[in-house]
Tab-separated table of C-alpha atoms in Angstrom:
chain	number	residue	atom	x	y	z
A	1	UNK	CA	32.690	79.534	-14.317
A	2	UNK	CA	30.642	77.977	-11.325
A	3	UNK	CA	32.229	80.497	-8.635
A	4	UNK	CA	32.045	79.268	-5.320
A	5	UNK	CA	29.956	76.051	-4.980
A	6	UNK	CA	28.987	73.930	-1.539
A	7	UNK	CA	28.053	70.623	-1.100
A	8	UNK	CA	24.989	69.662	0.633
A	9	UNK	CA	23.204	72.863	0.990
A	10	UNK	CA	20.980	71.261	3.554
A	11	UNK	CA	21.254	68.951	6.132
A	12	UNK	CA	19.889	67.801	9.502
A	13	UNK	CA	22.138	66.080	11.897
A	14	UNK	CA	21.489	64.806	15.467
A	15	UNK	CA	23.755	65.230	18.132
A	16	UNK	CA	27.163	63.323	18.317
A	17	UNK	CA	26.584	62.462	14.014
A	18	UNK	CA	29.566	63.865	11.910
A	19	UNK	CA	29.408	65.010	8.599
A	20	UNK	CA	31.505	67.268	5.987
A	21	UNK	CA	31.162	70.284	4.061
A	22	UNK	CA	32.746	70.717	0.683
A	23	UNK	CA	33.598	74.090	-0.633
A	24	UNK	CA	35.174	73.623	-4.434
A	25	UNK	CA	36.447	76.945	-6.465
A	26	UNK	CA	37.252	77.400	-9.994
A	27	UNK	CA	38.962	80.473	-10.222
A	28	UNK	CA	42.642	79.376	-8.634
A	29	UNK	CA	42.376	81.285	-5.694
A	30	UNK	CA	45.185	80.606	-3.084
A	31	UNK	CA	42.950	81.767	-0.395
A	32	UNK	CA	39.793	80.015	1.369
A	33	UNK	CA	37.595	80.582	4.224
A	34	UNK	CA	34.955	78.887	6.314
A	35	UNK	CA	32.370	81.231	8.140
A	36	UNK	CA	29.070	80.811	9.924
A	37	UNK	CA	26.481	83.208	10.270
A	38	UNK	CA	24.054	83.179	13.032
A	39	UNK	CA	21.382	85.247	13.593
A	40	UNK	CA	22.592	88.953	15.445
A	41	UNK	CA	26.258	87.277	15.199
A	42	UNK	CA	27.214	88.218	11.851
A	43	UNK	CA	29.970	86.636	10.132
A	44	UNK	CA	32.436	84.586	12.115
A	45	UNK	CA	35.258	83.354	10.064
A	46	UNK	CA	36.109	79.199	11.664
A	47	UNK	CA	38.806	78.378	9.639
A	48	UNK	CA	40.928	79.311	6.657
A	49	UNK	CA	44.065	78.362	4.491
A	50	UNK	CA	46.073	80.415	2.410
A	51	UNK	CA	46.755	77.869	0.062
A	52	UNK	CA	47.211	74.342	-0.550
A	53	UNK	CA	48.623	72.056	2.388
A	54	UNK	CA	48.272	74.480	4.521
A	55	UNK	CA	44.990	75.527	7.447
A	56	UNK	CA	44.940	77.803	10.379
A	57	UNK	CA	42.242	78.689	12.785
A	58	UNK	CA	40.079	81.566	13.123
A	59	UNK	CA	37.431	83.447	15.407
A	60	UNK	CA	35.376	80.236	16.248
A	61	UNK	CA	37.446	76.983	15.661
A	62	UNK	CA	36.091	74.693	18.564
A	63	UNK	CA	34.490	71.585	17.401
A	64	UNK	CA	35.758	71.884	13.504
A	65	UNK	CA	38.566	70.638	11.210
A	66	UNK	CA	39.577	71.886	7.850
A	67	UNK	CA	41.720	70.169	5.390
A	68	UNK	CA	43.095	71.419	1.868
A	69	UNK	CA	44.488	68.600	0.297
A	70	UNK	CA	43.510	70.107	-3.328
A	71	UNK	CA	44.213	73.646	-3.737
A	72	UNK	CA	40.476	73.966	-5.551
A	73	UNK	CA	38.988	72.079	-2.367
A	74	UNK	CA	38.377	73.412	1.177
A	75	UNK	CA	36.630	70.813	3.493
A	76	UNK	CA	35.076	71.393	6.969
A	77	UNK	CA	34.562	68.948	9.307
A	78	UNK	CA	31.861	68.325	12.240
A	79	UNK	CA	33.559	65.167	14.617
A	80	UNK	CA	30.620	65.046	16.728
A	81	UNK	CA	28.041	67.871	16.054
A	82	UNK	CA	26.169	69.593	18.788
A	83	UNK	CA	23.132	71.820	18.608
A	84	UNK	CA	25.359	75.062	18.901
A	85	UNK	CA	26.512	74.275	15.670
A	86	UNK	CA	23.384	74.732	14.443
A	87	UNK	CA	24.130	77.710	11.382
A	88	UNK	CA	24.281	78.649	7.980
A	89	UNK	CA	27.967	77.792	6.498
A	90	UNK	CA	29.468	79.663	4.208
A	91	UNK	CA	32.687	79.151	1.912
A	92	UNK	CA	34.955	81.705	1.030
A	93	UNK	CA	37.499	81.880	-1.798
A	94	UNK	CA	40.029	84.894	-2.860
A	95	UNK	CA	43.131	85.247	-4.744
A	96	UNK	CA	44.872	87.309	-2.304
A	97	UNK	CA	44.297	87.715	1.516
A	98	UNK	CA	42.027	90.854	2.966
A	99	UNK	CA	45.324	92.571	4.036
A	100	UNK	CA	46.753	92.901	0.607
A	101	UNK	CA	46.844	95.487	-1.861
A	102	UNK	CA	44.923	94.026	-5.532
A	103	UNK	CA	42.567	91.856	-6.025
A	104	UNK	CA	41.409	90.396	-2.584
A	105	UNK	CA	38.057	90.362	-2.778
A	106	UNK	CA	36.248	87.440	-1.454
A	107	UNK	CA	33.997	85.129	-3.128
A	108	UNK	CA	31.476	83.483	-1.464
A	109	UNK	CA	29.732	80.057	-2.492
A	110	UNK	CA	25.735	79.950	-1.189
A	111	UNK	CA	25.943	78.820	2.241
A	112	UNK	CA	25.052	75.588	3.539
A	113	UNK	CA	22.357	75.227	6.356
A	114	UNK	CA	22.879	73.062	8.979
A	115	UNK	CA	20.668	71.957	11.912
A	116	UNK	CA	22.089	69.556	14.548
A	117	UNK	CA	18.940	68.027	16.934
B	1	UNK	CA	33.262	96.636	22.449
B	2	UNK	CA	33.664	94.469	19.637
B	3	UNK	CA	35.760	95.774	16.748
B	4	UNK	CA	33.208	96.367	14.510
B	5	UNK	CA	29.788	97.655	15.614
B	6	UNK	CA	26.714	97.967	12.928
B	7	UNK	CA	23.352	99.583	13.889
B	8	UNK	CA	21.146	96.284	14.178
B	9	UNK	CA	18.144	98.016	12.407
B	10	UNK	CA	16.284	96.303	10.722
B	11	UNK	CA	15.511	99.400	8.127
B	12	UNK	CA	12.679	99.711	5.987
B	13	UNK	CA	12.619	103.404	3.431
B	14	UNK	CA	9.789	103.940	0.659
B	15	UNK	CA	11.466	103.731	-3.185
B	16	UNK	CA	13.577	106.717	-3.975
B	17	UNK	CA	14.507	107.585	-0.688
B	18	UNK	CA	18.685	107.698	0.108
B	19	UNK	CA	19.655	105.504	2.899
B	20	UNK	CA	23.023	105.516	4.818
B	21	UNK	CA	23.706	102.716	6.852
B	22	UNK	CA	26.809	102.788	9.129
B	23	UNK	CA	29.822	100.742	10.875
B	24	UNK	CA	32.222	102.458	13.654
B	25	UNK	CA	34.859	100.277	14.800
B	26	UNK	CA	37.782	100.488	17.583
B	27	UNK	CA	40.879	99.416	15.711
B	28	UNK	CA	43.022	101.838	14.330
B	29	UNK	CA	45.237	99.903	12.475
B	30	UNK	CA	42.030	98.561	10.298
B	31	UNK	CA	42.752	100.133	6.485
B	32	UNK	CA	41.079	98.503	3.850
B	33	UNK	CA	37.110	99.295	4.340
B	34	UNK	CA	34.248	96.790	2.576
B	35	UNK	CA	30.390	96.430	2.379
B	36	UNK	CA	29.004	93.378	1.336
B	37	UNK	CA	25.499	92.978	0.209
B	38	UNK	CA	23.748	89.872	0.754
B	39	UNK	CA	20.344	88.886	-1.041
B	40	UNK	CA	17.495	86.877	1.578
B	41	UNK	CA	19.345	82.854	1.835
B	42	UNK	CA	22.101	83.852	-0.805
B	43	UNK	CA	25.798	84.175	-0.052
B	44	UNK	CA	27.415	87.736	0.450
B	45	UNK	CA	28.680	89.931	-2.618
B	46	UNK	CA	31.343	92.727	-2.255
B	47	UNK	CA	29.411	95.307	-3.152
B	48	UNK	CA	32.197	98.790	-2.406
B	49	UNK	CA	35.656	98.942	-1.516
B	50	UNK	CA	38.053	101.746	-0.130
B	51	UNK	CA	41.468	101.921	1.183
B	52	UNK	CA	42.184	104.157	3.960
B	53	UNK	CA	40.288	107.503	4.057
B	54	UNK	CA	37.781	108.800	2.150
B	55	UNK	CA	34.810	108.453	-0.566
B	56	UNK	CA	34.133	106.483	-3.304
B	57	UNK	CA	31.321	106.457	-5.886
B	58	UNK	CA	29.458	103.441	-8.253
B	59	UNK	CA	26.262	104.699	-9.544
B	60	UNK	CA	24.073	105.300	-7.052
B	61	UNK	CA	26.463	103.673	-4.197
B	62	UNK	CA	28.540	105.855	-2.167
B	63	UNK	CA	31.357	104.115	0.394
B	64	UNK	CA	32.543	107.021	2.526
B	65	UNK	CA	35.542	106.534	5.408
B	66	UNK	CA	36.503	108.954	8.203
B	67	UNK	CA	39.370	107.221	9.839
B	68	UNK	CA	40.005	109.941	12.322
B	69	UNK	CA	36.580	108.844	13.491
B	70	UNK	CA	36.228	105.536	12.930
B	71	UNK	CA	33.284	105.628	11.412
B	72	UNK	CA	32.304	104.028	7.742
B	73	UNK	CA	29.181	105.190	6.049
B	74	UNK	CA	27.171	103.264	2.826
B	75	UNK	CA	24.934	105.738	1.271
B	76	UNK	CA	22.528	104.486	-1.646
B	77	UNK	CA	20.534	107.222	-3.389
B	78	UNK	CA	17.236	106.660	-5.247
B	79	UNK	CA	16.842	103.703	-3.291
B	80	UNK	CA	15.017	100.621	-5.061
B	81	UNK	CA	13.382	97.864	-4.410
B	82	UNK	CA	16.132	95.569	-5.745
B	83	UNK	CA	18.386	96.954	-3.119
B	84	UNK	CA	16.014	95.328	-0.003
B	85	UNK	CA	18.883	92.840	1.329
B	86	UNK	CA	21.282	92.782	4.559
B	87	UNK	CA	24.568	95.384	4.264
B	88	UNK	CA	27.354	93.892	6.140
B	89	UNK	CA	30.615	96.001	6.270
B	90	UNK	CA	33.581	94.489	6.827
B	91	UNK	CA	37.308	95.487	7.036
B	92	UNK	CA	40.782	94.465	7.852
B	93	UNK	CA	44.713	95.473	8.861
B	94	UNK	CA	47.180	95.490	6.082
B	95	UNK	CA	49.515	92.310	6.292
B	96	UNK	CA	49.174	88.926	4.885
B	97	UNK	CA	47.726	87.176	8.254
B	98	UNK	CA	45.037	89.883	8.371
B	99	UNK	CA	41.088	88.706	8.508
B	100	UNK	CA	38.429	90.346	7.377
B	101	UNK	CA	36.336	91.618	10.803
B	102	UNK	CA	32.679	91.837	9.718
B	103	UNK	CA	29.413	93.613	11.212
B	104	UNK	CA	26.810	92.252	12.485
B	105	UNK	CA	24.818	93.376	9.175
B	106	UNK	CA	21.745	95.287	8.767
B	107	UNK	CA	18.819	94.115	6.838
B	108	UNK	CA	17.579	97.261	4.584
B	109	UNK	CA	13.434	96.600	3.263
B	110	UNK	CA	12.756	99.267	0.252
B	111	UNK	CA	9.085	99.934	-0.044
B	112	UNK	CA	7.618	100.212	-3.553
């Protein structure tokens, strides 16, 4: 069981470049998150989807897209990246939402960092 | 105010001594009560959970909720070095749209 796993887990970008973020799960959670965490900002949840086919937006969706075209995979996408994007990225996976009773706990893969010049 | 407020710290205790590190938030209608722990360039790890009101125990962990207040309390006794890493809570409404509202986090340094 690999968990939570994100693809790169570095990267430098300048401004204007676009790139994407892969988040892949193995443990058939419905439920998926992108966050960012900046420094004295804590954790600010972008996008999510609560399962496949479907996204919605979050706290800070300006500037990203999402797509979940495999319910395993959870993609985040820069069109044209600008220095405020500049963050560590981090995937999010559970098998029920946070406002459920069970097992909602969220999973988290082990960020990506991301610097846009 | 933000929703969720968490002293900024950071924190730094000597080995053995108990910590509590704490989150006070403005919504009332948040009930399900979290604190994630999150080792230096790792992702974050639930680390307690609690519905509504109240305390709940794992080892040396103690999770501790006083809705009336709005105030959510970590306690960790016999603190160890192993347990030097940020504390963010986090919490959310009951519902299936809800989102988990997080704290700024507080990095916690235990001195050997």
């Amino acid at each position: 069981n690999a968990g939570v796993t994100q693809t790169p887990k570095f990267r430098v970008l300048k401004t204007g470049q676009s790139m994407t973020l892969l988040c892949a799960q193995d443990m058939n959670h419905e439920y998926m998150y992108w966050y960012r965490q900046d420094p004295g900002m804590g954790l600010r949840l972008i996008h999510y989807s609560v399962g496949e086919g479907t996204t919605a937006k979050g706290e800070v969706p300006d500037g990203y897209n999402v797509s979940r075209l495999k319910k395993q995979n959870f993609l985040l996408g820069l069109e044209s990246a600008a220095p405020s994007q500049t963050s560590v990225y981090f995937c999010a996976s559970s098998y029920g939402g946070p406002g459920l009773a069970g097992d909602n706990e969220q999973f988290f893969g082990p960020g990506t960092r991301l610097t846009v010049l | 105010q933000k929703e969720v407020e968490q002293d900024p710290g950071p924190l730094s205790v000597p080995e053995g001594a108990i910590v509590s590190l704490n989150c006070t938030y403005s919504n009332s209608a948040f009930q399900y009560f979290m604190w994630y722990r999150q080792y230096s360039r790792k992702g974050p790890e639930l680390l307690m959970y609690t519905y509504s009101s109240g305390n709940k125990e794992d080892g040396r962990f103690t999770a501790q909720v006083d809705k009336s207040s709005k105030y959510i309390s970590l306690f960790i006794r016999d603190s160890q070095p192993s347990d030097s890493a940020t504390y963010l809570c986090a919490m959310s409404r009951t519902g299936a749209n809800s989102k988990l509202t997080f704290g700024k986090g507080i990095t916690l340094s235990v001195r050997p």
